[in-house]
PDB file of C-alpha atoms and ligand atoms in Angstrom:
ATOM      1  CA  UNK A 870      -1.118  -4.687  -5.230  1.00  0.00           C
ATOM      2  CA  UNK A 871       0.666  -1.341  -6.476  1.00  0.00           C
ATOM      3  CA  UNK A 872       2.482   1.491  -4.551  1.00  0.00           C
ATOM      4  CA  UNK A 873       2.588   4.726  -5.731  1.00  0.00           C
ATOM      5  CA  UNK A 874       5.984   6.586  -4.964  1.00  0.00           C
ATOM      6  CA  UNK A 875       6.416  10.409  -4.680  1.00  0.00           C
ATOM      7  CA  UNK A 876       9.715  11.824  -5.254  1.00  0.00           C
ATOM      8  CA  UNK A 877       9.796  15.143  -3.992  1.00  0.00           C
ATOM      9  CA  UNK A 878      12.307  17.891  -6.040  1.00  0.00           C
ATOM     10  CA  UNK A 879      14.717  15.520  -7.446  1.00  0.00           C
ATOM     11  CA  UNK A 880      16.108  18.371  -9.419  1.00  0.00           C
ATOM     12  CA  UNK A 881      17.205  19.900  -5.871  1.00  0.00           C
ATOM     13  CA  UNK A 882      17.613  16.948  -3.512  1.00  0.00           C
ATOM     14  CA  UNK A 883      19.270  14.191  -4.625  1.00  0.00           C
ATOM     15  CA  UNK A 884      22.549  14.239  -2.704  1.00  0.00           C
ATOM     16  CA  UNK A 885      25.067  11.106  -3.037  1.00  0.00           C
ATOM     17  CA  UNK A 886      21.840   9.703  -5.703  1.00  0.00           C
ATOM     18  CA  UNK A 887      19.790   9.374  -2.738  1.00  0.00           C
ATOM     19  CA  UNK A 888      16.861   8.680  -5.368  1.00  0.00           C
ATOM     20  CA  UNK A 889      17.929   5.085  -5.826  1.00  0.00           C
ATOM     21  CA  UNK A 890      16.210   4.223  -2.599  1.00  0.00           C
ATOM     22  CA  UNK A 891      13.268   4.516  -4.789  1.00  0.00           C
ATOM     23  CA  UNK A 892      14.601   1.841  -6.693  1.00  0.00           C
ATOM     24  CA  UNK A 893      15.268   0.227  -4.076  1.00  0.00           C
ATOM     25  CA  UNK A 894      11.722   0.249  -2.890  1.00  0.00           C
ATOM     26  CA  UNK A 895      10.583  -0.559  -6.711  1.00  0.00           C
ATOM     27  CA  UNK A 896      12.582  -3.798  -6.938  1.00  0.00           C
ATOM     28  CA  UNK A 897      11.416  -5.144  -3.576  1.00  0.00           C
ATOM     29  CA  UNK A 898       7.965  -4.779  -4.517  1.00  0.00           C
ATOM     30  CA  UNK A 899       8.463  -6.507  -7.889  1.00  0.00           C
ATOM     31  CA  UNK A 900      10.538  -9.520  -6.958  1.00  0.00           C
ATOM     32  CA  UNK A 901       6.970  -9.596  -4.663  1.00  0.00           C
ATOM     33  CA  UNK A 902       4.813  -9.966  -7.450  1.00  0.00           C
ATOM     34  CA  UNK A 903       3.692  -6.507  -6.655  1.00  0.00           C
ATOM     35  CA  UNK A 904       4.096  -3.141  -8.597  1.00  0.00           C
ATOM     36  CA  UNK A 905       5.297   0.550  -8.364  1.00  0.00           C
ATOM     37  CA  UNK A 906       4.852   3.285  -9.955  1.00  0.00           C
ATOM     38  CA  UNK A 907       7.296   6.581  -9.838  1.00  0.00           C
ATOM     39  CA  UNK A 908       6.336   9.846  -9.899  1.00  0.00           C
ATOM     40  CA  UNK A 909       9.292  12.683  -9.964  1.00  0.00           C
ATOM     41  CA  UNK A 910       7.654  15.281  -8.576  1.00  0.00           C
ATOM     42  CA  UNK A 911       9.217  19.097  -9.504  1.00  0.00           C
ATOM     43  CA  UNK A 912       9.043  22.436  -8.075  1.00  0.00           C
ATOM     44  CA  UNK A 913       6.698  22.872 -11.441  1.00  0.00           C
ATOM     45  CA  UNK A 914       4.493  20.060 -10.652  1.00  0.00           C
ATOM     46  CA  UNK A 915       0.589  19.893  -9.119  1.00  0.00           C
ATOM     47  CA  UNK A 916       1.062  17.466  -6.456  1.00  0.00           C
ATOM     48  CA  UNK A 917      -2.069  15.295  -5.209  1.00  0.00           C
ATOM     49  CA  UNK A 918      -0.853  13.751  -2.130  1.00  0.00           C
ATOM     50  CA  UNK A 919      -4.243  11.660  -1.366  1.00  0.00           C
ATOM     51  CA  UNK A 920      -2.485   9.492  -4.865  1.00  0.00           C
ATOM     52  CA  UNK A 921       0.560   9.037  -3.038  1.00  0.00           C
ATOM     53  CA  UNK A 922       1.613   5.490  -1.319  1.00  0.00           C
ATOM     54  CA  UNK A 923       5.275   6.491  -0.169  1.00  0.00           C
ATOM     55  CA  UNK A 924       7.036  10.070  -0.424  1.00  0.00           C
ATOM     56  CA  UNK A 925      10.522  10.885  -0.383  1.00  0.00           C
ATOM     57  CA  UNK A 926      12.378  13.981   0.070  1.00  0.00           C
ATOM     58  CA  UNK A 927      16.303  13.556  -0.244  1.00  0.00           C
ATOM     59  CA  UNK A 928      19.152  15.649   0.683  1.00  0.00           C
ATOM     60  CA  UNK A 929      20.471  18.584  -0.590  1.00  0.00           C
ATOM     61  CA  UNK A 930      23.255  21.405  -0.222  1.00  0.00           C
ATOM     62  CA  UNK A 931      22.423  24.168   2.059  1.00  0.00           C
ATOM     63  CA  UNK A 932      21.854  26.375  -1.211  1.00  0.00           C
ATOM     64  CA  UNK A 933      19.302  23.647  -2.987  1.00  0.00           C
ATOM     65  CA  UNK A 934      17.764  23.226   0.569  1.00  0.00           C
ATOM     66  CA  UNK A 935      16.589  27.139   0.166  1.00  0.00           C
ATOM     67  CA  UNK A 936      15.566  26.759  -2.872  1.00  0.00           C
ATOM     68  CA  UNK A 937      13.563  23.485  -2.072  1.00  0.00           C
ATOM     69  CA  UNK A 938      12.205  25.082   1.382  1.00  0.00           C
ATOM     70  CA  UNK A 939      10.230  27.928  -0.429  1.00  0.00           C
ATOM     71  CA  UNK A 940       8.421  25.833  -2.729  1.00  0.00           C
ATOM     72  CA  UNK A 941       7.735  23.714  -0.711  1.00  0.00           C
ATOM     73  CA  UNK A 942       6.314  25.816   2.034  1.00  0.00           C
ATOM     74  CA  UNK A 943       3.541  26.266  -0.349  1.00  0.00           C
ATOM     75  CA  UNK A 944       2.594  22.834   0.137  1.00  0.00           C
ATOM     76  CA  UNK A 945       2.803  22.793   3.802  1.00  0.00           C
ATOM     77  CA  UNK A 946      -0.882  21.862   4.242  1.00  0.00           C
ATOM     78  CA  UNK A 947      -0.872  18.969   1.886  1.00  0.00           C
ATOM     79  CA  UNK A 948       2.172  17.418   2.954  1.00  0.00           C
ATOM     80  CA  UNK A 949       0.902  17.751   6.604  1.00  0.00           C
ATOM     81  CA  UNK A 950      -2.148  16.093   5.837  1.00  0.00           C
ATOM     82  CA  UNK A 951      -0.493  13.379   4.248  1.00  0.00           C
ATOM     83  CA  UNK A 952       1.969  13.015   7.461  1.00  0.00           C
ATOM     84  CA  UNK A 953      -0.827  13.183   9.867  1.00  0.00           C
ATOM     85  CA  UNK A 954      -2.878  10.566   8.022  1.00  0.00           C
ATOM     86  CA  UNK A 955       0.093   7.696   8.579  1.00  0.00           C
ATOM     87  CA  UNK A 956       1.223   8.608   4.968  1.00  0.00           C
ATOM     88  CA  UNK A 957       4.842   6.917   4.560  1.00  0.00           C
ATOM     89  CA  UNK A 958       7.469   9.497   4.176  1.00  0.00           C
ATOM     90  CA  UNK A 959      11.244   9.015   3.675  1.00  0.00           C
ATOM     91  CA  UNK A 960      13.308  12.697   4.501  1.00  0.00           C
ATOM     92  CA  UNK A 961      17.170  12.261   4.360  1.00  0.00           C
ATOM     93  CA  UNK A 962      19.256  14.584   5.621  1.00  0.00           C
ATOM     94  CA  UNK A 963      18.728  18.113   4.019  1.00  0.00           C
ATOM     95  CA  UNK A 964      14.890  16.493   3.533  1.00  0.00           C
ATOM     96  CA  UNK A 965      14.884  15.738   7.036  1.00  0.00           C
ATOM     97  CA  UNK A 966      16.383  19.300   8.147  1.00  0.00           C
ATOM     98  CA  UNK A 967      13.356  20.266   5.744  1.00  0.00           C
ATOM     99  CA  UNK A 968      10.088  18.963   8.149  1.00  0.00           C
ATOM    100  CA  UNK A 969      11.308  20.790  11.186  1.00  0.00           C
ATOM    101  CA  UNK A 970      10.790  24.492  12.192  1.00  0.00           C
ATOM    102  CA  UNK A 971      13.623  26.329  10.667  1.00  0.00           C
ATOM    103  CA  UNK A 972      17.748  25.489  10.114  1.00  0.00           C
ATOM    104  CA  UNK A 973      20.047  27.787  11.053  1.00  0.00           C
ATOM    105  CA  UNK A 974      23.207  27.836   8.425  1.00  0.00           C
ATOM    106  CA  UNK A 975      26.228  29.386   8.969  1.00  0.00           C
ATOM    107  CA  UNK A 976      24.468  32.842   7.390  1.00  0.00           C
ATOM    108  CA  UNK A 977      20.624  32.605   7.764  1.00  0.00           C
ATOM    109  CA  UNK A 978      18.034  30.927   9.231  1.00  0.00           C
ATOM    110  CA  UNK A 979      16.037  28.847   6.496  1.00  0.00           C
ATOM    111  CA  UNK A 980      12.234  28.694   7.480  1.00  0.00           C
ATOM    112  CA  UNK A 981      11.177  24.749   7.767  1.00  0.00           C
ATOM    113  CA  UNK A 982       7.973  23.357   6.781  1.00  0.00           C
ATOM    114  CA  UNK A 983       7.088  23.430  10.547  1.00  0.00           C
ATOM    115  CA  UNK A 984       5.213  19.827  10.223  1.00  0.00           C
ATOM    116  CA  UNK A 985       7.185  18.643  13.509  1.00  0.00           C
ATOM    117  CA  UNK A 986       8.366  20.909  16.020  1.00  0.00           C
ATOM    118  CA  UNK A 987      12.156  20.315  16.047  1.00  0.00           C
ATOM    119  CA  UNK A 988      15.011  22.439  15.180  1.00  0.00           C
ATOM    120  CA  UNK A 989      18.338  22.291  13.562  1.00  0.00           C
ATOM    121  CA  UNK A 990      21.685  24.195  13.529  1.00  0.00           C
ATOM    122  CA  UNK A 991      24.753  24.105  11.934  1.00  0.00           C
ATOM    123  CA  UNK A 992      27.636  23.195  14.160  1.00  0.00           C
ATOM    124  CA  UNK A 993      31.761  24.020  13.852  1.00  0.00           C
ATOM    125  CA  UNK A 994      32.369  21.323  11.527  1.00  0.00           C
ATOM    126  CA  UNK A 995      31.120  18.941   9.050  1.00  0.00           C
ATOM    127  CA  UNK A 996      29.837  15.785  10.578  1.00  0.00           C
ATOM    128  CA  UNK A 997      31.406  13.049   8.055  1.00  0.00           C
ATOM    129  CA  UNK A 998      31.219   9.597   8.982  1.00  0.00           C
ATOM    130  CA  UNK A 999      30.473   6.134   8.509  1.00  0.00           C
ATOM    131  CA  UNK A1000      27.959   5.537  11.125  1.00  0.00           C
ATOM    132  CA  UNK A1001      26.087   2.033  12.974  1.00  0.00           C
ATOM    133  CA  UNK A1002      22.842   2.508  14.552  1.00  0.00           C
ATOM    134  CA  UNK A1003      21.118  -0.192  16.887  1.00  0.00           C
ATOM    135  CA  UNK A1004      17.158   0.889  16.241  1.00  0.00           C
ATOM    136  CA  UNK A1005      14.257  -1.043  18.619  1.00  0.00           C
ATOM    137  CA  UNK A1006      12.399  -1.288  15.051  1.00  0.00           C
ATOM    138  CA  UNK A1007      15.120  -3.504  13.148  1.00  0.00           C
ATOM    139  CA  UNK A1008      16.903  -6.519  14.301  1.00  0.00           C
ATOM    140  CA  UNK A1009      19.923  -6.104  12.463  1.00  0.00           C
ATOM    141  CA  UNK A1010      22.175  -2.096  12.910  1.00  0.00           C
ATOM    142  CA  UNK A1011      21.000   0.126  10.257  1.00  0.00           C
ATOM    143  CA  UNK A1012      24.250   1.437   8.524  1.00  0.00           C
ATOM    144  CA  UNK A1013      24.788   4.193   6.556  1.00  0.00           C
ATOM    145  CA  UNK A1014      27.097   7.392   6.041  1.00  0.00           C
ATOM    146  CA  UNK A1015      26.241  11.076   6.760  1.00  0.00           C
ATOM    147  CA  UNK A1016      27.794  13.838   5.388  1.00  0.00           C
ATOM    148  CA  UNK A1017      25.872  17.195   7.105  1.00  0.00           C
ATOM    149  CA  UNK A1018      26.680  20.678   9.012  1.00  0.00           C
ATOM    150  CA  UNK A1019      23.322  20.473  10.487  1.00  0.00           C
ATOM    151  CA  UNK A1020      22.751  19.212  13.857  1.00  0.00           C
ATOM    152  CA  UNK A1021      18.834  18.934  14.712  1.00  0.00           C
ATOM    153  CA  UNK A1022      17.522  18.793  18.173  1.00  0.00           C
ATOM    154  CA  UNK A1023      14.344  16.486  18.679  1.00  0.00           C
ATOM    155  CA  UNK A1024      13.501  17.403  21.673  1.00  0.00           C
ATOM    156  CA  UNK A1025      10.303  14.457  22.762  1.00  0.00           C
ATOM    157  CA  UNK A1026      10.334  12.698  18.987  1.00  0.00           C
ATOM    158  CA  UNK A1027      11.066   8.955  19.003  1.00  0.00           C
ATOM    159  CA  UNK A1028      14.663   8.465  17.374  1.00  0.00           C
ATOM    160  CA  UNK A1029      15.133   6.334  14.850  1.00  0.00           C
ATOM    161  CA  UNK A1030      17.974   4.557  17.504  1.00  0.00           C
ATOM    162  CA  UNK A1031      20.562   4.701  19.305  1.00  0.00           C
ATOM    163  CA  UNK A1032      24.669   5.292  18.266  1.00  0.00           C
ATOM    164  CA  UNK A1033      26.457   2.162  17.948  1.00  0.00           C
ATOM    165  CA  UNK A1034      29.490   4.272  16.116  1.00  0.00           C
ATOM    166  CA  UNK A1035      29.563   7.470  13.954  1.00  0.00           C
ATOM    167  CA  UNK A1036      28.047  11.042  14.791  1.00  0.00           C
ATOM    168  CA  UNK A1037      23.710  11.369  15.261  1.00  0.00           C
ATOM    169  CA  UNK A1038      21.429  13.790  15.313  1.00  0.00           C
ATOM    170  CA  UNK A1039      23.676  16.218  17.125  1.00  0.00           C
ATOM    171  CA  UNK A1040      27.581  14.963  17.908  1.00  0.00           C
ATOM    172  CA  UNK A1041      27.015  14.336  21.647  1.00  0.00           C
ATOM    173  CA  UNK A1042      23.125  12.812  21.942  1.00  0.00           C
ATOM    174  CA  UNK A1043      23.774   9.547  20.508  1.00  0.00           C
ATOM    175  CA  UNK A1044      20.298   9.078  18.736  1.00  0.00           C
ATOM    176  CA  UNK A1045      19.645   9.407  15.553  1.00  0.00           C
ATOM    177  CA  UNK A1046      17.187  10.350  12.866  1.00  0.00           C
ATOM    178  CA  UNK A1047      13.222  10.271  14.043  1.00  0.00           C
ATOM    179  CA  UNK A1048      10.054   8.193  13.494  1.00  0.00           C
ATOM    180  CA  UNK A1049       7.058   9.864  13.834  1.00  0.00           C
ATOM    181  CA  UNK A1050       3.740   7.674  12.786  1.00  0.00           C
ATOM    182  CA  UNK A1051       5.054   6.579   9.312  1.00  0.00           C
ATOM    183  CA  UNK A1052       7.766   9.437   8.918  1.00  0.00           C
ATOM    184  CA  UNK A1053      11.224   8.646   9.133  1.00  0.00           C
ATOM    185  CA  UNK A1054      13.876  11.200   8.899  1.00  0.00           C
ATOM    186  CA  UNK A1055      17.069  10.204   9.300  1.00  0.00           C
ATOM    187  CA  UNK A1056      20.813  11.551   8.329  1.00  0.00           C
ATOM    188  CA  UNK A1057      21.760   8.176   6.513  1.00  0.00           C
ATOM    189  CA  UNK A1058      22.703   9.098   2.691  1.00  0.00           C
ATOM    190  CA  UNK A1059      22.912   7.365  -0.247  1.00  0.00           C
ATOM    191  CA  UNK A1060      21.726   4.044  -0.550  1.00  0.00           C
ATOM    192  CA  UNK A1061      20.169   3.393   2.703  1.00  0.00           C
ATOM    193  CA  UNK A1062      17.493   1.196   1.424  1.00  0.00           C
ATOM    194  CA  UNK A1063      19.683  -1.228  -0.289  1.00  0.00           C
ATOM    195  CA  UNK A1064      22.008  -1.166   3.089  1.00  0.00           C
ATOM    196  CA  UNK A1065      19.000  -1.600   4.968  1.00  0.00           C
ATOM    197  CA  UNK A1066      16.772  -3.731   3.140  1.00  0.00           C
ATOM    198  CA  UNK A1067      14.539  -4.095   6.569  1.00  0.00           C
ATOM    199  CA  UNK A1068      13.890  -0.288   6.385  1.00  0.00           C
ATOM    200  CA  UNK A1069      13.171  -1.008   2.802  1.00  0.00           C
ATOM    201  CA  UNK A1070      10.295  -3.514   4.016  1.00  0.00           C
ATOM    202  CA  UNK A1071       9.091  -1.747   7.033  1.00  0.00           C
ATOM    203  CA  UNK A1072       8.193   1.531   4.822  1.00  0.00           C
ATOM    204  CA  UNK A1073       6.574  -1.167   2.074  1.00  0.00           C
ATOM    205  CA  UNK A1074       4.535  -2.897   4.871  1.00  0.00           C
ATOM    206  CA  UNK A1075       3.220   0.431   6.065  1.00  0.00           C
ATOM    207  CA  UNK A1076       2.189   1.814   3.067  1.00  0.00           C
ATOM    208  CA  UNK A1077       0.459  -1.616   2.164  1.00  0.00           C
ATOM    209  CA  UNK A1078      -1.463  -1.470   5.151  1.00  0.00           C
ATOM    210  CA  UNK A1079      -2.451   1.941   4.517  1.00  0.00           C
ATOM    211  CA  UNK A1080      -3.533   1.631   1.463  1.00  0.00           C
ATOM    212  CA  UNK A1081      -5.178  -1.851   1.149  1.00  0.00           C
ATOM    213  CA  UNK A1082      -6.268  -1.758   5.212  1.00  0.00           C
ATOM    214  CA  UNK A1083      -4.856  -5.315   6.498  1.00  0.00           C
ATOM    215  CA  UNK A1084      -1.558  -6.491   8.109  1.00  0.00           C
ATOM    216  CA  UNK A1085       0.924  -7.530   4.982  1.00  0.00           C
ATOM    217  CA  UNK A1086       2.935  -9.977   5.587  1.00  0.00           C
ATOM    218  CA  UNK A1087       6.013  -9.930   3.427  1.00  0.00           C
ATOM    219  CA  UNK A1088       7.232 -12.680   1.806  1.00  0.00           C
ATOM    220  CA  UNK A1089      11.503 -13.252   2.901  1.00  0.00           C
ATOM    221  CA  UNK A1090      13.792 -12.006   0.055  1.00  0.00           C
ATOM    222  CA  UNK A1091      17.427 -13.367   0.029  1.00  0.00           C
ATOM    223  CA  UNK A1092      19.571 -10.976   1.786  1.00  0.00           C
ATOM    224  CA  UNK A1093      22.428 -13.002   2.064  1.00  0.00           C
ATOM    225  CA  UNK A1094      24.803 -10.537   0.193  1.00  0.00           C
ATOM    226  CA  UNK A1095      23.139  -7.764   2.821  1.00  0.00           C
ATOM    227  CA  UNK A1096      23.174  -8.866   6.020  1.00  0.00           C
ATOM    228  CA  UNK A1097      27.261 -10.448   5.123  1.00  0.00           C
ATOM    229  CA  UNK A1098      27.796  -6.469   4.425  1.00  0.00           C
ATOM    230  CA  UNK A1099      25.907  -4.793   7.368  1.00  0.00           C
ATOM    231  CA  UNK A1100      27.801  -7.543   9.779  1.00  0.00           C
ATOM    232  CA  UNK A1101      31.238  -6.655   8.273  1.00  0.00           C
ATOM    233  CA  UNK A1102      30.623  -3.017   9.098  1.00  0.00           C
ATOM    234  CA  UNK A1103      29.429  -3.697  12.050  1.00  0.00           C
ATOM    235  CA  UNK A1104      31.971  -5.960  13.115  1.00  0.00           C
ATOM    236  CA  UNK A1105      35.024  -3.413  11.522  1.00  0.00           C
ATOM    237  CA  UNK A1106      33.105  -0.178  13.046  1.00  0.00           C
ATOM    238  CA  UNK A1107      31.524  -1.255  16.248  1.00  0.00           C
ATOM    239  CA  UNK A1108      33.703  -4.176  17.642  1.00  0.00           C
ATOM    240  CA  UNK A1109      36.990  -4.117  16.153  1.00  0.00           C
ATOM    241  CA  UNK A1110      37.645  -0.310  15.219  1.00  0.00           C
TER     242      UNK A1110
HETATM  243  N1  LIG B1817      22.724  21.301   3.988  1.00  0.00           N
HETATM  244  C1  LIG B1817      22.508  20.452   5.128  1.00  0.00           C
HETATM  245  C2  LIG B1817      23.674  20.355   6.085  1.00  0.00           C
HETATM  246  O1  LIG B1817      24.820  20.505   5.708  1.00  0.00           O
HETATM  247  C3  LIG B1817      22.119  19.070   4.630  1.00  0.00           C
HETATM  248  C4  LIG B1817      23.211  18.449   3.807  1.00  0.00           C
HETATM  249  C5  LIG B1817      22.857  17.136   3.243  1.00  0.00           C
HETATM  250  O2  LIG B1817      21.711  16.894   2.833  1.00  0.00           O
HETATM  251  N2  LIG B1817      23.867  16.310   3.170  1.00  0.00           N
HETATM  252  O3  LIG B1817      23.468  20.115   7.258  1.00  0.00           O
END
């Protein structure tokens, strides 16, 4: 079985190297006995979404974020098929910002791709934390660090969780990020995936079933080295701050 993986603008969002989730998502297939291909996909390149297993659109400063928006307004309708049709999409942060209606910055109001009715504003200050979610979809707290001005209001969406410690979607509604069919945007930076290796397998198992039409059962991968790091940071953030 082989994925194929989308990388949306990675000359424009790719804040704190949030592209190695892809590799992330590469290796966890292979140690599988499955494969991946990558596909950077530019501002300059045709995109065929109907190829595309997984899609991810990182973060970016506010300035890259404009930049990104325009071009990629002109493939609104693609991208919204793609969503609509359960395609699996991963949107940190700025890329997250990105799928909602428009984000106000300090000086303008950056038109959003408008493929899910939410909003997002920038507050007083920078939201910079570690942070510890407890998600319904995961067993273990999905960790991660957010860096971001932006706070973006959900209204009805499904959050990714709730707040365990650390700042969410906005600094007093202690949820954060969104799932919406197999889109999850979320403020978590960096390496998420390799924090969060169950993420890592619950965006593999959709796209699997997608594509090849039958539950996938992954096989166990040892996450010792993991799930020791997500309980430290759990324990040091959430129990004993
Ligand atoms: N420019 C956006 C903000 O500050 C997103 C930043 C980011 O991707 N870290 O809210």
């Amino acid at each position: 079985m082989k994925l194929t993986i989308g990388y949306l603008y990675p000359d424009l969002l790719n804040l704190y190297g949030d592209c190695g989730n892809i590799q992330c998502l590469k290796k966890r297939l292979e140690w599988r006995g499955m494969e991946a291909s990558i596909v950077p996909l530019s501002s300059e390149s045709r995109i065929d979404f109907t190829r595309l297993d997984i899609v991810m659109l990182g973060g970016g400063s506010d300035r890259e974020q404009e930049l990104a928006a325009r071009g990629l307004r002109s493939l609104r309708k693609e991208l919204g098929c793609y969503l609509e049709d359960n395609g699996v999409l991963l949107a940190i942060c700025g890329g997250y910002q990105l799928l909602g209606d428009y984000y106000k910055t300090g000086r303008k109001t950056i038109k959003c791709l408008e493929l899910l009715h939410f909003y997002t504003e920038c507050g007083s200050k920078r939201l910079v934390q570690n942070v510890v979610v407890q998600s319904p979809f995961f067993s273990s707290p999905v960790v991660g660090f957010v860096n971001h001005g932006g706070r973006t209001h959900i209204g009805d969406y499904t959050p990714l969780g709730e707040v365990l410690y650390g700042f969410g979607n906005t600094e007093t509604s202690h949820r954060e990020g969104l799932l919406y069919k197999n889109t999850l945007g979320t403020y978590l930076h960096g390496p998420l995936l390799p924090k969060n290796p169950e993420i890592c397998d619950f965006l593999i198992a959709r796209a699997l079933h997608r594509k090849y039409g039958k539950k996938v059962c992954l096989d166990p991968l040892p996450d010792g080295a993991e799930k020791r790091a997500n309980s430290y940071l759990v324990k040091n953030l959430v129990f004993y701050p």
